[in-house]
Every structure is written in structure tokens, then in C-alpha cells.
CSV table of C-alpha atoms in Angstrom, one decimal:
chain,number,residue,atom,x,y,z
A,7,UNK,CA,0.0,0.0,0.0
A,8,UNK,CA,1.5,3.4,-1.0
A,9,UNK,CA,2.3,5.8,1.8
A,10,UNK,CA,-0.2,8.6,2.4
A,11,UNK,CA,1.0,12.0,1.4
A,12,UNK,CA,1.1,14.7,4.1
A,13,UNK,CA,-1.5,17.4,3.8
A,14,UNK,CA,-0.1,20.7,2.6
A,15,UNK,CA,-0.8,23.3,5.4
A,16,UNK,CA,-2.8,26.4,4.7
A,17,UNK,CA,-0.8,29.4,3.6
A,18,UNK,CA,-2.5,32.2,5.5
A,19,UNK,CA,-4.9,31.1,8.2
A,20,UNK,CA,-3.4,30.1,11.5
A,21,UNK,CA,-6.3,29.5,13.9
A,22,UNK,CA,-9.8,28.1,13.8
A,23,UNK,CA,-12.1,29.2,16.6
A,24,UNK,CA,-15.0,26.9,16.9
A,25,UNK,CA,-18.2,27.6,18.8
A,26,UNK,CA,-19.4,24.9,21.2
A,27,UNK,CA,-23.2,25.0,21.3
A,28,UNK,CA,-24.7,24.8,17.9
A,29,UNK,CA,-21.5,23.9,16.1
A,30,UNK,CA,-19.7,21.1,18.0
A,31,UNK,CA,-22.8,20.3,20.2
A,32,UNK,CA,-26.4,20.3,19.1
A,33,UNK,CA,-28.4,23.5,19.6
A,34,UNK,CA,-30.2,23.2,22.9
A,35,UNK,CA,-30.7,27.0,23.4
A,36,UNK,CA,-33.1,28.0,20.6
A,37,UNK,CA,-35.8,25.5,21.5
A,38,UNK,CA,-35.8,26.5,25.2
A,39,UNK,CA,-35.7,30.3,24.4
A,40,UNK,CA,-38.6,29.8,22.0
A,41,UNK,CA,-40.7,27.8,24.5
A,42,UNK,CA,-39.8,30.3,27.3
A,43,UNK,CA,-41.2,33.2,25.3
A,44,UNK,CA,-44.2,31.6,23.5
A,45,UNK,CA,-45.5,29.7,26.5
A,46,UNK,CA,-45.9,33.0,28.2
A,47,UNK,CA,-47.7,34.6,25.3
A,48,UNK,CA,-44.7,36.4,23.8
A,49,UNK,CA,-43.8,36.6,20.1
A,50,UNK,CA,-40.6,34.9,18.9
A,51,UNK,CA,-39.1,36.6,15.9
A,52,UNK,CA,-35.8,37.6,14.4
A,53,UNK,CA,-35.5,40.7,16.6
A,54,UNK,CA,-35.7,38.4,19.7
A,55,UNK,CA,-32.9,36.3,18.4
A,56,UNK,CA,-30.8,39.4,17.7
A,57,UNK,CA,-31.4,40.7,21.3
A,58,UNK,CA,-30.8,37.3,23.0
A,59,UNK,CA,-28.2,35.2,21.1
A,60,UNK,CA,-24.5,35.7,21.8
A,61,UNK,CA,-25.2,38.4,24.4
A,62,UNK,CA,-23.9,38.4,28.0
A,63,UNK,CA,-26.2,36.5,30.3
A,64,UNK,CA,-27.4,39.7,31.9
A,65,UNK,CA,-28.2,41.4,28.6
A,66,UNK,CA,-29.8,38.2,27.2
A,67,UNK,CA,-31.9,37.8,30.4
A,68,UNK,CA,-33.3,41.3,30.2
A,69,UNK,CA,-34.2,40.8,26.5
A,70,UNK,CA,-35.7,37.3,27.2
A,71,UNK,CA,-37.8,38.6,30.0
A,72,UNK,CA,-39.1,41.5,27.9
A,73,UNK,CA,-40.0,39.2,25.0
A,74,UNK,CA,-41.8,36.9,27.4
A,75,UNK,CA,-43.6,39.8,29.0
A,76,UNK,CA,-42.5,39.0,32.6
A,77,UNK,CA,-41.5,41.7,35.0
A,78,UNK,CA,-38.6,39.7,36.6
A,79,UNK,CA,-35.1,40.6,37.5
A,80,UNK,CA,-32.4,39.2,35.1
A,81,UNK,CA,-31.4,36.8,37.9
A,82,UNK,CA,-34.9,35.5,38.1
A,83,UNK,CA,-35.1,35.1,34.4
A,84,UNK,CA,-31.9,33.1,34.3
A,85,UNK,CA,-33.0,30.9,37.2
A,86,UNK,CA,-36.2,30.0,35.5
A,87,UNK,CA,-34.6,29.7,32.1
A,88,UNK,CA,-32.0,27.3,33.3
A,89,UNK,CA,-34.6,25.2,35.1
A,90,UNK,CA,-36.5,24.9,31.9
A,91,UNK,CA,-33.4,24.1,30.0
A,92,UNK,CA,-32.6,21.3,32.4
A,93,UNK,CA,-36.0,19.9,31.8
A,94,UNK,CA,-35.5,20.1,28.1
A,95,UNK,CA,-32.1,18.4,28.3
A,96,UNK,CA,-33.7,15.6,30.2
A,97,UNK,CA,-35.9,14.9,27.2
A,98,UNK,CA,-33.4,16.0,24.5
A,99,UNK,CA,-29.8,15.4,25.7
A,100,UNK,CA,-26.8,17.3,24.6
A,101,UNK,CA,-24.7,15.4,22.1
A,102,UNK,CA,-21.6,15.9,20.0
A,103,UNK,CA,-22.7,16.6,16.4
A,104,UNK,CA,-21.9,14.2,13.6
A,105,UNK,CA,-18.6,15.1,12.1
A,106,UNK,CA,-17.3,17.2,15.0
A,107,UNK,CA,-14.2,15.1,15.8
A,108,UNK,CA,-13.4,14.7,12.1
A,109,UNK,CA,-13.6,18.4,11.6
A,110,UNK,CA,-11.1,19.0,14.4
A,111,UNK,CA,-8.7,16.5,12.9
A,112,UNK,CA,-9.2,18.2,9.5
A,113,UNK,CA,-8.4,21.6,10.8
A,114,UNK,CA,-5.3,20.5,12.6
A,115,UNK,CA,-4.1,18.4,9.6
A,116,UNK,CA,-4.2,21.7,7.6
A,117,UNK,CA,-1.8,23.3,10.1
A,118,UNK,CA,-4.4,25.3,12.1
A,119,UNK,CA,-4.4,25.8,15.8
A,120,UNK,CA,-7.8,25.2,17.3
A,121,UNK,CA,-9.8,26.6,20.2
A,122,UNK,CA,-13.3,26.2,21.4
A,123,UNK,CA,-15.4,29.1,22.8
A,124,UNK,CA,-18.9,29.8,24.1
A,125,UNK,CA,-20.9,31.7,26.7
A,126,UNK,CA,-21.0,29.0,29.4
A,127,UNK,CA,-18.3,28.2,31.9
A,128,UNK,CA,-15.4,25.8,31.1
A,129,UNK,CA,-17.0,23.0,33.0
A,130,UNK,CA,-19.5,22.8,30.1
A,131,UNK,CA,-16.6,22.2,27.7
A,132,UNK,CA,-15.0,19.7,30.1
A,133,UNK,CA,-18.2,17.7,30.5
A,134,UNK,CA,-19.2,17.3,26.9
A,135,UNK,CA,-15.9,17.8,24.9
A,136,UNK,CA,-13.3,16.8,27.5
A,137,UNK,CA,-12.5,13.6,25.6
A,138,UNK,CA,-11.5,15.8,22.7
A,139,UNK,CA,-9.4,18.2,24.7
A,140,UNK,CA,-6.2,17.0,23.0
A,141,UNK,CA,-7.5,18.4,19.7
A,142,UNK,CA,-7.5,22.0,21.0
A,143,UNK,CA,-4.6,24.3,21.8
A,144,UNK,CA,-4.2,26.1,25.1
A,145,UNK,CA,-6.3,27.4,26.7
A,146,UNK,CA,-8.6,24.9,24.9
A,147,UNK,CA,-11.8,26.7,25.7
A,148,UNK,CA,-12.6,30.5,26.1
A,149,UNK,CA,-15.7,31.6,28.0
A,150,UNK,CA,-16.9,34.7,26.2
A,151,UNK,CA,-19.8,35.6,28.5
A,152,UNK,CA,-18.0,38.8,29.7
A,153,UNK,CA,-17.0,40.0,26.2
A,154,UNK,CA,-19.5,38.9,23.6
A,155,UNK,CA,-19.0,38.0,20.9
A,156,UNK,CA,-15.3,37.7,21.7
A,157,UNK,CA,-13.7,37.8,18.3
A,158,UNK,CA,-11.0,40.4,19.2
A,159,UNK,CA,-10.4,38.7,22.6
A,160,UNK,CA,-9.8,35.3,21.1
A,161,UNK,CA,-7.9,36.2,17.9
A,162,UNK,CA,-5.7,39.0,19.3
A,163,UNK,CA,-5.7,39.0,23.1
A,164,UNK,CA,-5.5,35.2,23.5
A,165,UNK,CA,-3.5,34.1,20.5
A,166,UNK,CA,-1.9,37.2,19.1
A,167,UNK,CA,-3.0,36.8,15.5
A,168,UNK,CA,-4.2,39.3,13.1
A,169,UNK,CA,-7.9,39.3,12.3
A,170,UNK,CA,-7.5,37.8,8.9
A,171,UNK,CA,-5.5,34.9,10.2
A,172,UNK,CA,-8.4,33.4,12.2
A,173,UNK,CA,-11.5,31.7,10.9
A,174,UNK,CA,-14.5,31.6,13.2
A,175,UNK,CA,-17.1,28.9,12.9
A,176,UNK,CA,-20.4,29.9,14.6
A,177,UNK,CA,-24.2,29.4,14.5
A,178,UNK,CA,-25.2,33.0,15.4
A,179,UNK,CA,-25.5,35.9,12.9
A,180,UNK,CA,-24.4,38.5,15.5
A,181,UNK,CA,-21.0,36.8,15.5
A,182,UNK,CA,-20.9,37.0,11.7
A,183,UNK,CA,-21.8,40.7,11.8
A,184,UNK,CA,-18.9,41.3,14.2
A,185,UNK,CA,-16.6,39.2,11.9
A,186,UNK,CA,-17.7,41.3,8.9
A,187,UNK,CA,-16.8,44.6,10.7
A,188,UNK,CA,-13.3,43.3,11.5
A,189,UNK,CA,-13.0,41.4,8.2
A,190,UNK,CA,-12.5,38.1,10.0
A,191,UNK,CA,-13.0,35.0,7.9
A,192,UNK,CA,-16.2,33.2,8.9
A,193,UNK,CA,-18.2,30.0,8.3
A,194,UNK,CA,-21.8,30.0,9.3
A,195,UNK,CA,-23.4,26.8,10.7
A,196,UNK,CA,-26.9,28.0,11.6
A,197,UNK,CA,-29.2,25.9,13.7
A,198,UNK,CA,-31.8,23.7,11.9
A,199,UNK,CA,-34.4,24.8,14.5
A,200,UNK,CA,-37.6,25.2,12.5
A,201,UNK,CA,-38.6,28.5,14.1
A,202,UNK,CA,-35.1,30.0,13.9
A,203,UNK,CA,-33.9,33.0,11.8
A,204,UNK,CA,-30.2,32.7,11.9
A,205,UNK,CA,-29.6,31.4,8.4
A,206,UNK,CA,-31.5,34.3,7.0
A,207,UNK,CA,-29.8,36.8,9.2
A,208,UNK,CA,-26.4,35.4,8.1
A,209,UNK,CA,-27.3,35.9,4.5
A,210,UNK,CA,-28.4,39.4,5.2
A,211,UNK,CA,-25.0,40.0,6.9
A,212,UNK,CA,-23.3,38.8,3.7
A,213,UNK,CA,-21.9,35.5,4.9
A,214,UNK,CA,-20.4,33.7,1.9
A,215,UNK,CA,-19.9,30.3,3.4
A,216,UNK,CA,-23.0,28.7,5.0
A,217,UNK,CA,-23.0,25.0,5.8
A,218,UNK,CA,-25.7,22.7,7.0
A,219,UNK,CA,-23.3,20.0,8.3
A,220,UNK,CA,-19.8,19.9,9.6
A,221,UNK,CA,-18.9,17.5,6.8
A,222,UNK,CA,-19.3,20.5,4.4
A,223,UNK,CA,-16.4,22.2,6.1
A,224,UNK,CA,-14.0,20.2,4.0
A,225,UNK,CA,-10.5,20.8,2.8
A,226,UNK,CA,-11.7,22.5,-0.4
A,227,UNK,CA,-13.8,25.0,1.5
A,228,UNK,CA,-11.0,25.7,4.0
A,229,UNK,CA,-8.5,26.2,1.2
A,230,UNK,CA,-10.9,28.6,-0.6
A,231,UNK,CA,-11.3,30.6,2.6
A,232,UNK,CA,-7.6,30.6,3.1
A,233,UNK,CA,-7.1,32.1,-0.4
A,234,UNK,CA,-9.8,34.6,0.2
A,235,UNK,CA,-8.3,35.7,3.6
A,236,UNK,CA,-4.9,36.1,2.0
A,237,UNK,CA,-6.4,38.4,-0.6
A,238,UNK,CA,-8.6,40.3,1.8
A,239,UNK,CA,-11.7,38.9,0.1
A,240,UNK,CA,-13.3,37.0,3.0
A,241,UNK,CA,-16.1,39.5,2.9
A,242,UNK,CA,-16.0,40.6,-0.7
A,243,UNK,CA,-19.3,41.0,-2.6
């Protein structure tokens, strides 16, 4: 059997920052937020997703309470929300999405450093992705709750790279909008939640690379993005 040829590293990109919930793990936030609002007579729409998704917990809680029509403190909203999320998870457990491990291997084989990020504390990462910790570079996971959406903090403050050297893979349009402002390469993986608006909002934001599965983030797509980033065309029309 002939020896396998080594994969040629990417020429420009240096880091892949991969969101945890909705990209590496299934989306367990949208259904609970939708139920929290609609069960109390509120309207769930694109504006709600804009005001809640990828915000700090306090900001998201205020927006969530307002959308649901409850006059609660942010602390109370979060308490009830996480109770309802726990009940949802008992029926629909968190799971690593198909192709997640293969994606991480693919990114690293192309010479990229990798890091995971999200709004929950690191124990969330340790619990559900701890067995893949060896596929991430230090610090492994970055909690972005205090500095949403966290693009500058991850790319520059944590790793010391230029914006165009980092590709973000996320399921939330607000992150894509921040990436566009900074001209950071971006791959959108919007949730398949049937009442969600993220795919449409990403298209409105001008996201060029939208995928419906992690398998679609293949070597060809990553090399295309690498060439675009090198030519400052990651967000070209």
C-alpha cells in the first residue's frame, strides 16, 4: 500500500475558533428560548434572536424577560430559564454533532491551531468535549460571557494573531456581523431549529460560506477561505 502524502498546510490562516453549542454540540438553546417566550404569550421573531443570542447572560436575560412579558429581574429570568433548559435536556440530551471530531482533525491536519469558545463556563466544555481536549490548543476553551461575541479577545488577546489569520465557525448571525466589521474569515453553521432565523440573518449579513453540516467544512472550503483571507476577500461581494 502506498504511503499517504502529508496534507499541505494552509498558507495564511493560523487558527480556527469553533463555537461549542450549535456547532460542536447540538443546539439546545433555541428551542428553550422559543418555549420560554411563546409559553408566556410572547412573540418569537428575528428581533428576539438578535437581542438574546450571543449576548452576555445579563443582557440576554433582560431581552428574554421583555420578550416573554415577565417583570422579573435578570437573575430570576436566568434561574427559570436554566430550570426549563434542564427539563429540556432531560428529554433531548446534549450530544456531539456528527462530524465534529473529524472536523477538528481536518483543521489540525491543515496546520491550524484550534480553540473552542462559548458563553457557558469551562466545565460545560470539560463535561461534553473533555475527551477531545487533546484536539485543542491552550487554553482549549474560552468563555466569552464577559466580552461577547469575543472575536478580538480570542484572535488578538488570547492568540496574538491578526484578524485575517483566524476563521470563526459559529451558528449565530451576531457573530458573523462582528466578523464582517473586522474582516475576520467566517463560516456559518446556523441551527436547523424550525422556528429559527439565523440562516436568513447570516445571508443578510453577507456570509459567503453557510453550511448545513460539519462535513461540508471540507478541505476544499477551507483552502478557498484561506485564499480569500490572504487576498482580503473574505467579505468581498
